[in-house]
XYZ file of C-alpha atoms in Angstrom:
571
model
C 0.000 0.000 0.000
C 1.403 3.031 -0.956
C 1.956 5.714 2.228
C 0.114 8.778 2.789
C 2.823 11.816 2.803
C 0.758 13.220 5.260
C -1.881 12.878 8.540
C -4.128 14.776 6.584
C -4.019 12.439 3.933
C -4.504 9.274 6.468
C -7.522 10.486 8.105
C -9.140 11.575 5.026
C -8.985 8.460 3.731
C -9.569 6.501 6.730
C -13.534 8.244 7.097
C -14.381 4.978 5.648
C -15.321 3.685 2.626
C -19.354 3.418 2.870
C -19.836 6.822 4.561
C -23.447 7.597 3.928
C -24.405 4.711 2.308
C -23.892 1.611 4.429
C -27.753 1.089 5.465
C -28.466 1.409 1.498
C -26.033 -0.983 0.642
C -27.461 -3.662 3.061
C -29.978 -3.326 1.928
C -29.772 -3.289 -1.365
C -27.848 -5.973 -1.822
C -30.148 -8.359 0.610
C -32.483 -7.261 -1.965
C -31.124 -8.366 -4.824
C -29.569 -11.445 -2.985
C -33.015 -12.807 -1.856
C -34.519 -12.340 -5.316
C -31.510 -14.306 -7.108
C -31.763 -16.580 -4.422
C -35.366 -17.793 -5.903
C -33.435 -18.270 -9.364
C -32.715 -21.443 -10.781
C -28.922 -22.776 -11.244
C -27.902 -22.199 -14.670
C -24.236 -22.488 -15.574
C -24.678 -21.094 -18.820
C -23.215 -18.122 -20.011
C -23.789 -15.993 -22.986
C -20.453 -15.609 -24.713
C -20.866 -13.344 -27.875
C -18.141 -12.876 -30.487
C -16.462 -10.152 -28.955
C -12.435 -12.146 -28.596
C -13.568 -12.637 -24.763
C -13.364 -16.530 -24.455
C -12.249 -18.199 -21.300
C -9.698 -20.461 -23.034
C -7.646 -17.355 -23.911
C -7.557 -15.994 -20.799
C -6.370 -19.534 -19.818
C -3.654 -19.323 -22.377
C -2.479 -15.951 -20.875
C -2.298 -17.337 -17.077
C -0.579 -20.088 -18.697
C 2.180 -18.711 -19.879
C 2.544 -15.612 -17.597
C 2.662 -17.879 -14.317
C 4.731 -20.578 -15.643
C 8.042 -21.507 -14.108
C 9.352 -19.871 -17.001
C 8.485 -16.414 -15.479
C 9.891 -17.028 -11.975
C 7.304 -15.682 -9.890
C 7.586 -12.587 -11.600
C 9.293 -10.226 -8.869
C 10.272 -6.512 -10.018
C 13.909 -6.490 -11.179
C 14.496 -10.132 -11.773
C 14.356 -12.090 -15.269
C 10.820 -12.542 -14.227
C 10.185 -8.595 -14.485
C 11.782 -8.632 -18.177
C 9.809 -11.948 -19.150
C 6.675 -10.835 -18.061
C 6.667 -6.988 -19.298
C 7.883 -7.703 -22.605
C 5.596 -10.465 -22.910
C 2.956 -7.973 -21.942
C 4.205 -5.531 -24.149
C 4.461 -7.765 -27.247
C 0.500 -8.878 -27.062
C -0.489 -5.197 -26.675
C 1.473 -4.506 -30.237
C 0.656 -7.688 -31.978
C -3.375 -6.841 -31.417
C -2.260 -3.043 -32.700
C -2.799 -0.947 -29.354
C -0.486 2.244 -29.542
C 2.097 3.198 -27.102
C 2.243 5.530 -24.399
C 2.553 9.260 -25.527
C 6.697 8.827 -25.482
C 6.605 6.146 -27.624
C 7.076 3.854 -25.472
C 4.772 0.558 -24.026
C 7.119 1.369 -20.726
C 7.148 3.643 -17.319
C 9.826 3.766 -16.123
C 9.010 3.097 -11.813
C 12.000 4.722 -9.670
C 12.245 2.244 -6.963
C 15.329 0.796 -4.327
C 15.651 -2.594 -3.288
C 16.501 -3.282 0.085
C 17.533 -7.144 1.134
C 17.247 -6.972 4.624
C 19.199 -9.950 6.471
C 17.613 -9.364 10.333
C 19.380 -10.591 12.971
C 18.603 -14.275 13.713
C 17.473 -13.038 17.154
C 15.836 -9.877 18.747
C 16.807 -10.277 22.486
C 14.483 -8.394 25.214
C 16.117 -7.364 28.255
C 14.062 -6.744 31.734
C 11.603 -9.111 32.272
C 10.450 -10.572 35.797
C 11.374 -14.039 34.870
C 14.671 -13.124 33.056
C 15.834 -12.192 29.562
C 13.284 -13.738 26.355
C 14.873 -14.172 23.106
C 12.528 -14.253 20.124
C 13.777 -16.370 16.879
C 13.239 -14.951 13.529
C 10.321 -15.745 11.291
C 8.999 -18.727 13.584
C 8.241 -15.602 16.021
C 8.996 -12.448 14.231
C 9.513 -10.375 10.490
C 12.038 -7.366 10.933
C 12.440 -5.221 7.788
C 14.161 -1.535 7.650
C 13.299 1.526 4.987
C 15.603 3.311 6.145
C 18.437 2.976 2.813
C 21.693 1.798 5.128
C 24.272 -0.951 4.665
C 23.310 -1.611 8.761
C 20.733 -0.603 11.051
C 20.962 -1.416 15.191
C 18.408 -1.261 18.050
C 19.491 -1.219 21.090
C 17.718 -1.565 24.892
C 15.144 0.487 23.249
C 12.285 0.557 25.256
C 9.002 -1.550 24.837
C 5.877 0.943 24.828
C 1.898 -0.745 24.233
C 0.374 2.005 21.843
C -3.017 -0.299 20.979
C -3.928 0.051 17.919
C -1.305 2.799 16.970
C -4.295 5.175 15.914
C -4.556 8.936 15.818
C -8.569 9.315 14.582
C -9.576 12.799 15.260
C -12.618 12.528 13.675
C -13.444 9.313 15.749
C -11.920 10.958 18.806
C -9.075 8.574 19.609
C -5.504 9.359 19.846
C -3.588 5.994 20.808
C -0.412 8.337 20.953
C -2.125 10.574 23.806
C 0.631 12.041 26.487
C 2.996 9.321 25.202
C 6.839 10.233 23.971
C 7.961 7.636 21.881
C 11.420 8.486 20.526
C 13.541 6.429 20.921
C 11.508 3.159 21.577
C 10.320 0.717 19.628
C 5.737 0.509 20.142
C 3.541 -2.512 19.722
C 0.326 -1.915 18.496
C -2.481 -4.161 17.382
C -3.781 -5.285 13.601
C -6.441 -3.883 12.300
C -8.341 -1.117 13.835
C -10.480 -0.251 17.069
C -14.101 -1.131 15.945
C -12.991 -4.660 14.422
C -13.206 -6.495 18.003
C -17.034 -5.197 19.002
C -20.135 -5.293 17.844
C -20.885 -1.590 17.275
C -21.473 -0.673 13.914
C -21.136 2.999 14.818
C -17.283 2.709 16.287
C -14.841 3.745 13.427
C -16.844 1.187 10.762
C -17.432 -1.575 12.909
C -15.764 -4.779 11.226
C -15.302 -3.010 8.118
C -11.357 -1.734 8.339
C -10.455 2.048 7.955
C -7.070 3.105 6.587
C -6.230 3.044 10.015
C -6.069 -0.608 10.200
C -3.298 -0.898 6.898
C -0.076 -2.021 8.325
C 1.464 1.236 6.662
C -0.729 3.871 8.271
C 0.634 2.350 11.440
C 4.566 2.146 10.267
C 4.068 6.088 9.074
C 2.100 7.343 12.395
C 4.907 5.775 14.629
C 7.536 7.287 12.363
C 5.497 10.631 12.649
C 5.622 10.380 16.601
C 9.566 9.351 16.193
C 9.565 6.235 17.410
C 12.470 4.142 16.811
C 10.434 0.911 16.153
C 7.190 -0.602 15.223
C 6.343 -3.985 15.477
C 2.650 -5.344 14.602
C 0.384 -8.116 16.514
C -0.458 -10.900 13.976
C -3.334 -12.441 14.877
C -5.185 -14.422 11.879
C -8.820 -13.737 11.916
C -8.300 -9.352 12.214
C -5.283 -9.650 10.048
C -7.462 -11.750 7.330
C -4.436 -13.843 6.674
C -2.162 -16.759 8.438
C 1.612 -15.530 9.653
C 2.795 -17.649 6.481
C 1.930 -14.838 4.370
C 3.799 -12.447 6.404
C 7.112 -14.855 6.422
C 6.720 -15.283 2.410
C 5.761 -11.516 2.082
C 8.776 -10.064 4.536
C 11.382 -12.170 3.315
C 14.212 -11.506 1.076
C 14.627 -8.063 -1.663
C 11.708 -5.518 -0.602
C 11.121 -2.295 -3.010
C 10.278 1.070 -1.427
C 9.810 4.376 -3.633
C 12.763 6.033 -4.170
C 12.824 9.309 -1.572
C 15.405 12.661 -1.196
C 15.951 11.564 2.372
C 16.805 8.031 1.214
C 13.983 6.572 4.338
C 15.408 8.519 6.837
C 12.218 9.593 8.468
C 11.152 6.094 8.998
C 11.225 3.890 11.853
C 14.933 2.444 11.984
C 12.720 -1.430 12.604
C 9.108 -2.318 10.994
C 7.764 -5.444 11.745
C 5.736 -8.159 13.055
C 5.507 -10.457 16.258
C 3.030 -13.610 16.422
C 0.476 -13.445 18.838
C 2.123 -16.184 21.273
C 5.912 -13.987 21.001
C 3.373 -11.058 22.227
C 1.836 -13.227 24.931
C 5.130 -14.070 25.845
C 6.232 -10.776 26.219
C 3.515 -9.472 28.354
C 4.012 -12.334 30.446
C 7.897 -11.614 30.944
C 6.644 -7.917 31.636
C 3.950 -8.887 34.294
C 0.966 -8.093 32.814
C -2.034 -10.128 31.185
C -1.751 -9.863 26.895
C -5.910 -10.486 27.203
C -6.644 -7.448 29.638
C -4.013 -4.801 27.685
C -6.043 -6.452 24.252
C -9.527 -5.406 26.323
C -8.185 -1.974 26.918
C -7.441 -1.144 23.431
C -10.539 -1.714 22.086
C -12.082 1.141 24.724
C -12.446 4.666 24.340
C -9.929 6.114 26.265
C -7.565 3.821 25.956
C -3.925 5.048 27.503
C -0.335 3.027 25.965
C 1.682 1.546 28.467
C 5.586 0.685 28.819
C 6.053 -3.091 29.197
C 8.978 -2.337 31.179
C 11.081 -4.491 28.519
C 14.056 -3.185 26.307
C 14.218 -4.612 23.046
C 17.886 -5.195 20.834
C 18.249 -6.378 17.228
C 20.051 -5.884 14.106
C 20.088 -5.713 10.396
C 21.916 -6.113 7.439
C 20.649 -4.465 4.357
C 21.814 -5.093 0.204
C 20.841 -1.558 -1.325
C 19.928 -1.192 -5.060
C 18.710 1.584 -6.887
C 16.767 0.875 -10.202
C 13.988 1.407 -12.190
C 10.911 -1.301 -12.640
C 8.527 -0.830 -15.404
C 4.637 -0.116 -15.635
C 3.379 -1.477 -19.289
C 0.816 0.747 -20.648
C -0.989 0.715 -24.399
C -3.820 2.807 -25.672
C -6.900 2.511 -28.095
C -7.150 5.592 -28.909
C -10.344 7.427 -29.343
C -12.591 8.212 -32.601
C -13.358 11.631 -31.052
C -12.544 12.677 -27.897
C -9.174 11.012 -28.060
C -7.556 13.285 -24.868
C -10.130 11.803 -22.583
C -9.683 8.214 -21.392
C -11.416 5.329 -19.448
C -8.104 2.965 -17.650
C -8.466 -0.881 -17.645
C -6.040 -1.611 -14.766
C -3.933 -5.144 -13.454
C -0.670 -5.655 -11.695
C 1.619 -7.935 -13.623
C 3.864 -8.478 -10.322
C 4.151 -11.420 -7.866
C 6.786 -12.745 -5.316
C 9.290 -14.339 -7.593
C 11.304 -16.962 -5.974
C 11.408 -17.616 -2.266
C 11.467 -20.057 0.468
C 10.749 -23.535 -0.763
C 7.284 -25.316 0.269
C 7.155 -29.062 -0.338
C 10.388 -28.434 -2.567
C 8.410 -25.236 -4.672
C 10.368 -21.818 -4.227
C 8.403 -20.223 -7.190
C 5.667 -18.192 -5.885
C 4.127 -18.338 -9.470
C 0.840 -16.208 -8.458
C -1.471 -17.669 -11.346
C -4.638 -16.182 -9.794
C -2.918 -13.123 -8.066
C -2.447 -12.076 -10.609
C -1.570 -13.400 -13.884
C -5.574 -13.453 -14.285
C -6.477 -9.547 -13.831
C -3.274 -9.608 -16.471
C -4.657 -12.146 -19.211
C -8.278 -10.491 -18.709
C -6.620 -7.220 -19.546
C -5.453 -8.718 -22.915
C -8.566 -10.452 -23.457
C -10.504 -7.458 -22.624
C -8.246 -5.381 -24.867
C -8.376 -8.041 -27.909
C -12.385 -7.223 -27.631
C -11.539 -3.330 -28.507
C -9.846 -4.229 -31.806
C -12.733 -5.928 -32.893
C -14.692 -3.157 -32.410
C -16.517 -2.134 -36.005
C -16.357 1.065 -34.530
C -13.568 2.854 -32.390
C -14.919 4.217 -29.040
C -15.269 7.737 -28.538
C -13.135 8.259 -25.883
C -9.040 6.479 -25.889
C -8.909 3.355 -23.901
C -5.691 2.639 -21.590
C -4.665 -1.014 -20.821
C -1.978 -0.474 -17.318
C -0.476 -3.511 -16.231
C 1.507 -1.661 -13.328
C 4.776 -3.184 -11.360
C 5.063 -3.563 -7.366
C 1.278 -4.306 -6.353
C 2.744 -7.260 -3.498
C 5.319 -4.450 -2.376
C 2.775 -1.834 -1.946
C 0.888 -0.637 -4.811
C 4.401 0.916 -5.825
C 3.411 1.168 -9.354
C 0.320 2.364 -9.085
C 1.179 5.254 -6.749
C 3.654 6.600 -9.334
C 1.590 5.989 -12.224
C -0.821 8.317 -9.913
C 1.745 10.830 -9.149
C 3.368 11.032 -12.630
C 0.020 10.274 -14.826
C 0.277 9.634 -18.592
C -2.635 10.933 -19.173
C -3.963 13.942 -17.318
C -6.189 12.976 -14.390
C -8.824 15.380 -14.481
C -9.825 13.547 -17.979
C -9.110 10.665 -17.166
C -12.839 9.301 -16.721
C -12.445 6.012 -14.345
C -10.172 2.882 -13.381
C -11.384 -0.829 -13.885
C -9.215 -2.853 -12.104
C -8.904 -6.804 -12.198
C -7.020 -8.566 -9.403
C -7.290 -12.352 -8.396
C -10.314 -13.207 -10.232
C -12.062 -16.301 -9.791
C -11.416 -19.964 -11.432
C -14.502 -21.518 -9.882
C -16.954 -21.027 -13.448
C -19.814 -18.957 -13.714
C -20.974 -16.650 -10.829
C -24.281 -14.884 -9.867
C -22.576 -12.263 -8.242
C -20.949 -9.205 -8.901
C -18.998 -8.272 -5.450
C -17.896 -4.679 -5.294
C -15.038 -3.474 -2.788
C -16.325 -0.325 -2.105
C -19.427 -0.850 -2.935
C -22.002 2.729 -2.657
C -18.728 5.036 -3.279
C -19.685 6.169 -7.065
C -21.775 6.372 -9.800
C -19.753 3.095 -11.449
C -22.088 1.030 -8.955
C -25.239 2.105 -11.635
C -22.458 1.337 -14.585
C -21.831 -2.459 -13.067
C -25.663 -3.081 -11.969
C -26.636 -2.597 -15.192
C -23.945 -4.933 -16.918
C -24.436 -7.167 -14.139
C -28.264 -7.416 -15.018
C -27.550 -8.241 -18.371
C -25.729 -11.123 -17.785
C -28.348 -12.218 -14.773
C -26.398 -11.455 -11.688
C -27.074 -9.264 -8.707
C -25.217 -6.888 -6.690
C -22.937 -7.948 -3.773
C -21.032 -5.493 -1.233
C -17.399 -6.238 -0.086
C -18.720 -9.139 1.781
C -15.408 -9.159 3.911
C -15.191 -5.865 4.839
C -13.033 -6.098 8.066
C -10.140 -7.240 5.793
C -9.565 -4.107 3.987
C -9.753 -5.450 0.208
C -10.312 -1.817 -0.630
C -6.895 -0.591 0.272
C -5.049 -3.738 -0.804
C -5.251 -3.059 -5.139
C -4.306 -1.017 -7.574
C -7.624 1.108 -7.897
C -6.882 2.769 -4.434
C -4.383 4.444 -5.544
C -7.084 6.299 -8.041
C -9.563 6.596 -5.782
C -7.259 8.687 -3.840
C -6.627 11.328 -6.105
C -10.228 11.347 -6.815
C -10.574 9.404 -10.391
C -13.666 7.418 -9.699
C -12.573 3.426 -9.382
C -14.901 -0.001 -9.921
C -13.026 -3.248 -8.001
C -15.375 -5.816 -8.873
C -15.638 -9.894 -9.682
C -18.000 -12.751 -8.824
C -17.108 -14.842 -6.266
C -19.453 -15.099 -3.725
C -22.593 -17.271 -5.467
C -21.409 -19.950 -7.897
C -23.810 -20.402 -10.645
C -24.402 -24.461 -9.820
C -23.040 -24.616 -6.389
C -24.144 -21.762 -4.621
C -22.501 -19.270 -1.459
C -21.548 -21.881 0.667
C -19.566 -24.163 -1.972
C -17.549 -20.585 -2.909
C -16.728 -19.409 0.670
C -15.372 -22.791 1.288
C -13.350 -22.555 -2.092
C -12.202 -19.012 -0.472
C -11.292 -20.278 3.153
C -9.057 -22.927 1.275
C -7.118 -20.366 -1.289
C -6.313 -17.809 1.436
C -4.676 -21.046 3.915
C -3.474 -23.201 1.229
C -2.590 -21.084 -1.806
C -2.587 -17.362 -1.067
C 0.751 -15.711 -1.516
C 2.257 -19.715 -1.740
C 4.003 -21.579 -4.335
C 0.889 -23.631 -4.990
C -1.003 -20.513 -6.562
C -0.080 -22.120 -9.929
C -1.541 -22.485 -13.116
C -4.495 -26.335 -12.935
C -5.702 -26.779 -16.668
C -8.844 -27.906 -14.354
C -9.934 -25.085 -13.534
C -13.694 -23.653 -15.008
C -12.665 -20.067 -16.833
C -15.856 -19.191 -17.580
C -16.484 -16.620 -14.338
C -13.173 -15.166 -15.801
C -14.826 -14.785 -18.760
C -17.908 -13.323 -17.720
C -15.998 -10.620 -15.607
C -13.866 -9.185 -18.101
C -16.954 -9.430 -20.689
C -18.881 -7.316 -18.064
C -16.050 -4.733 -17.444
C -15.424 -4.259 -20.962
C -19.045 -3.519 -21.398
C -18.623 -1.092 -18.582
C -15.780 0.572 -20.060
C -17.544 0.916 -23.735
C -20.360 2.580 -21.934
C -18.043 4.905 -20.303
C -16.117 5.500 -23.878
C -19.031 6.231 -25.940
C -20.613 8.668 -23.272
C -19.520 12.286 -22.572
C -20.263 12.519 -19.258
C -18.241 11.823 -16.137
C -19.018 9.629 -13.367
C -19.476 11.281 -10.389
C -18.218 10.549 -6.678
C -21.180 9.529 -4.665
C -22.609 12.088 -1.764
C -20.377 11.035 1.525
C -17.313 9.650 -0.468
C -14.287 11.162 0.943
C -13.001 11.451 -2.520
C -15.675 13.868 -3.779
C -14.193 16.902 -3.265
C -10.584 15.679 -4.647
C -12.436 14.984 -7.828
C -14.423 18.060 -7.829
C -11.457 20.547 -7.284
C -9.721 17.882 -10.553
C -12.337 18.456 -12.960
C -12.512 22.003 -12.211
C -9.040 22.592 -13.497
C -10.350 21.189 -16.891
């Protein structure tokens, strides 16, 4: 996730994403829920010749998570296999270049190989010194761009959740100096653990629950460290996606001060290494956990000093966003963006002897449906009116690097640029009933999906995992946040033939089995067809949005509104 450059910035965006609209959107969607629910299974789906066919998307994954293609990690062979492979489909089906010439952007980025320490020792405790091993109890990573950083005795401080929420009136930070220690804070945010809808969200994460609000706010306070609580169910995934995702080469945005304003140590601790340490300190994990979640909450030194080390690799560099363009018949210098990351993990520790962390459905997928989607534009009899930008962006797994730039140095002016459709993990299960949409009741695209929904039978579904935070965790975010109106959307909730509870079982087993593994490969098994049916319905999306010449607007209560408002006004 890219960082907010400022605490403005993080508690604009952390107002939540279904301000306003949250009892509509219920509501709504039990609506349209109950009445599919009365519908008879049908697994057919109407596939007209429009170059959309779920065997070519198949072809695409195919190649693009193959072993071949290394897991496809920015600056390894797998970042120069995968973007010119990109690149070549785009020219072969005749899409133009960017406006240098080029199907490239150039991303600025620096990769730092952290080697921690293969202990963090903490000093003080009742019963004696604890020493915590790494990865079986704890990830340490630095941004700070040095050959070596060191910790040492710096003092354990309990900040909760880690949280400065003026508008929700809660300041974690209150009365508290933490330079020169190193805070624990919780996962996720304060209203995740009740049952009040009305506290921050409820169970539907803020900003303020991302990992990297929390690294920035402690580096805002000056705190030397940060380390997070995993804890499965708030985090939304298992501690082996934070060993595969904090180990080895990590890529940060390039900076002036080279990462000198961030905490010298980011991490994470398991739940029992926390438990531990609150035992070691004398107090109960469970009642400090309690306290958090209260209004008026106050952080609390554990009385422990914590010591560690790292070892960093530095290298500067430049990875590569892949963008092509259909341009448009007559408003060619307005545009509608089809967006994917090409990115994965690339090679790293070996499961059941596999060290390539291929990422076939995260996301070679959202890649292949971009090149199906944008083999359905050359067909086209007639060009749309407005130009049409395929961005398969770099660093997604690292942070929504690419995206941020590509948001910070646009191509394409963003005050015309109209909206984002962005694919990401989409589903291999067959044909769905359901649209979900992450972020559902935000904009006007909503109307734009119902309607392309409907014409392929299937209803309307809300982020039905809210409390895990899909909407800051892709590409489109990055949009959203400087206000170009941004549709995240894919079936996967109600399978045609085999209903809800057949696809959340499919979901519980790809987030403990295959999310973020090696075993997210390509299985000529798999059912295409909901693959097929999303990128047929986004492409219909997009043509609306072409051929119109209006702009969709920002709904009433979107924090992103006024952003967009003050964009278009510059027109």
């Amino acid at each position: 996730m890219h960082i907010p450059s400022s605490r403005l910035l993080a508690s604009a965006l952390a107002l939540g994403l279904l301000a306003g609209c949250q009892s509509q959107t219920k509501q709504t969607a039990a609506t349209e829920s109950s009445t599919a629910a009365t519908a008879p299974a049908d697994t057919t789906i109407t596939s007209p010749n429009d170059g959309i066919t779920g065997n070519d998307i198949g072809q695409h994954i195919k190649v693009l998570a193959s072993d071949e293609f290394k897991g496809r990690k920015p600056f390894t062979v797998g970042e120069e296999k995968a973007t010119a492979y990109l690149a070549e489909q785009f020219r072969k089906l005749g899409l133009k270049p960017g406006p240098d010439g080029s199907y490239f952007q150039k991303v600025p980025l620096v990769e730092i190989t952290g080697i921690p320490a293969p202990t963090m020792q903490i000093t003080g405790g009742k019963s004696g010194p604890v020493t915590l091993n790494l990865s079986t109890d704890y990830v340490a990573f630095t941004e700070q761009e040095k050959p070596s950083v060191t910790v040492t005795n710096s003092p354990l401080v309990f900040a909760g959740y880690g949280v400065v929420a003026p508008e929700y009136k809660w300041d974690d930070y209150a009365g508290l100096d933490v330079k020169g220690k190193t805070v624990v804070v919780l996962v996720n945010d304060p209203g995740n653990a009740g049952t009040d809808t009305t506290f921050f969200k409820g169970n539907a994460m803020t900003y303020y629950g991302r990992w990297t609000y929390k690294y920035e706010e402690a580096a805002r306070h000056g705190a030397t460290g940060l380390l997070i609580v995993h804890d499965t169910k708030p985090a939304a995934y298992p501690w082996s996606v934070v060993q595969s995702s904090y180990s080895g080469a990590k890529l940060r945005p390039q900076t002036p001060d080279k990462g000198a304003s961030k905490c010298k140590l980011e991490g994470w601790l398991t739940l029992d290494a926390t438990k531990r340490l609150f035992e070691a300190a004398g107090q109960s994990y469970e009642e400090a956990y309690a306290a958090a979640n209260k209004p008026g909450f106050k952080a609390r030194p554990l009385g422990l000093s914590l010591s560690t080390s790292l070892r960093n690799k530095l290298k500067r560099t430049a990875s590569k966003n892949v963008v092509a363009v259909v341009p448009g018949a007559s408003r060619p210098n307005e545009y509608v963006i089809y967006s994917a990351h090409w990115d994965h993990l690339g090679v790293g520790k070996p499961v059941e002897g596999d060290s390539i962390y291929n990422g076939a459905l995260d996301n070679a997928s959202g890649c292949a449906a971009l090149l199906s989607i944008a083999k359905a534009y050359t067909q086209l009899e007639k060009a749309p009116a407005r130009s049409i930008v395929f961005l398969a962006v770099t660093g997604e797994e690292q942070g929504l690097l690419g995206s941020a730039y590509y948001a910070a140095h646009p191509l394409f002016p963003l005050n015309k640029t109209v909206a984002d459709l962005n694919m990401d993990d989409l589903p291999a299960s067959g044909p769905m009933r359901d649209l979900t949409v992450i972020g559902y009741g935000q904009s006007e695209l909503d109307d734009y999906a119902r309607a392309a929904a409907k014409e392929q039978d299937r209803y309307i579904l809300p982020d039905q995992n809210a409390e895990k935070g899909y909407y800051y965790r892709s590409d489109h975010f990055n949009f959203a946040k400087v206000g170009v109106p941004a549709l995240y959307a894919s079936g996967g909730a109600d399978s045609r033939s085999k209903g809800k509870e057949f696809m959340e079982k499919q979901h519980q087993e790809y987030e403990a089995k295959h999310y973020h593994q090696p075993s997210d490969e390509y299985n000529p098994k798999w059912d295409l067809r909901g693959m097929e049916q999303d990128a047929r319905l986004l492409f219909q999306v997009g043509l609306r949005l072409a051929n119109e010449s209006t702009f969709p607007q920002w709904k009433p209560g979107s924090e992103f509104k006024a952003i967009r408002e003050k964009s278009l006004a510059s027109k």
